[in-house]
CSV table of C-alpha atoms and ligand atoms in Angstrom, one decimal:
chain,number,residue,atom,x,y,z
E,1,MET,CA,11.7,9.5,-4.4
E,2,GLY,CA,9.6,6.4,-5.0
E,3,LEU,CA,9.8,5.3,-1.3
E,4,PHE,CA,8.6,8.7,-0.1
E,5,HIS,CA,5.4,8.9,-2.1
E,6,ARG,CA,2.5,10.0,0.2
E,7,GLU,CA,0.0,7.2,0.8
E,8,LYS,CA,-3.6,8.0,0.6
E,9,THR,CA,-5.1,7.8,4.1
E,10,GLU,CA,-8.6,9.2,3.6
E,11,CYS,CA,-11.7,7.0,3.2
E,12,ASP,CA,-13.4,7.4,-0.2
E,13,GLU,CA,-16.8,6.5,1.3
E,14,CYS,CA,-17.1,8.6,4.4
E,15,HIS,CA,-13.9,10.8,4.2
E,16,ALA,CA,-12.6,9.8,7.6
E,17,ARG,CA,-8.9,10.3,7.9
E,18,PHE,CA,-6.4,7.7,9.3
E,19,GLY,CA,-2.8,7.8,10.6
E,20,ASN,CA,-1.7,5.3,8.0
E,21,TYR,CA,-2.8,3.3,5.0
E,22,ASP,CA,-3.2,0.0,7.0
E,23,HIS,CA,-5.7,1.7,9.4
E,24,LEU,CA,-7.6,3.0,6.4
E,25,VAL,CA,-7.8,-0.5,4.9
E,26,GLU,CA,-9.0,-2.0,8.2
E,27,HIS,CA,-11.7,0.7,8.4
E,28,ALA,CA,-12.8,0.2,4.8
E,29,LYS,CA,-13.1,-3.5,5.4
E,30,ASP,CA,-15.1,-3.2,8.6
E,31,ALA,CA,-17.2,-0.2,8.0
E,32,HIS,CA,-17.9,-0.5,4.2
E,33,LYS,CA,-17.2,-4.2,3.5
E,34,HIS,CA,-14.6,-3.0,1.0
E,35,HIS,CA,-13.0,-5.7,-1.1
E,36,VAL,CA,-9.2,-5.8,-0.6
E,37,VAL,CA,-6.3,-7.3,-2.5
E,38,LYS,CA,-3.2,-8.7,-0.9
E,39,CYS,CA,0.5,-8.6,-1.8
E,40,GLY,CA,1.6,-12.1,-2.5
E,41,MET,CA,5.1,-11.3,-1.1
E,42,CYS,CA,4.4,-9.7,2.3
E,43,GLY,CA,0.6,-10.0,2.8
E,44,LYS,CA,0.0,-6.3,3.0
E,45,GLN,CA,-3.6,-5.4,2.1
E,46,PHE,CA,-4.7,-2.8,-0.4
E,47,LEU,CA,-8.0,-1.2,-1.4
E,48,HIS,CA,-7.2,-1.0,-5.1
E,49,GLU,CA,-5.3,-3.2,-7.5
E,50,LYS,CA,-3.4,-0.2,-8.7
E,51,ASP,CA,-2.2,0.5,-5.1
E,52,ARG,CA,-1.0,-3.1,-4.9
E,53,LEU,CA,0.9,-2.9,-8.2
E,54,HIS,CA,2.6,0.3,-7.0
E,55,HIS,CA,3.7,-1.5,-3.8
E,56,VAL,CA,4.9,-4.6,-5.7
E,57,LYS,CA,6.9,-2.3,-8.0
E,58,ASP,CA,8.5,-0.6,-4.9
E,59,GLU,CA,9.3,-3.9,-3.4
E,60,LYS,CA,11.1,-5.1,-6.5
E,61,GLU,CA,13.1,-1.9,-6.7
E,62,LYS,CA,14.1,-2.3,-3.1
E,63,LYS,CA,15.4,-5.8,-3.8
E,64,VAL,CA,17.3,-4.6,-6.9
E,65,ASP,CA,18.8,-1.9,-4.7
E,66,ALA,CA,19.9,-4.4,-2.0
E,67,ARG,CA,21.6,-6.6,-4.5
E,68,ARG,CA,23.4,-3.6,-6.0
E,69,HIS,CA,24.7,-2.6,-2.6
E,70,LYS,CA,25.8,-6.0,-1.6
E,71,PHE,CA,29.6,-6.7,-1.7
B,101,ZN,ZN1,-15.2,5.1,5.7
B,102,ZN,ZN1,4.4,-6.6,-0.3
């Protein structure tokens, strides 16, 4: 279920809604000068450290999965 968790796509500051999390991040940076944190592995940007940690955890789990399924 981890991969299907619903990403938050509503702006905390002005409550605008976006089609995906990346658009929300771009908006928060441009409109509100929001500080972002980056994933060291893929460069994806996040509004909160906890979002990044969640993503990094997902990425690690995906890697473990790939290894398990490899012959
Ligand atoms: Zn906003
Ligand atoms: Zn990443």
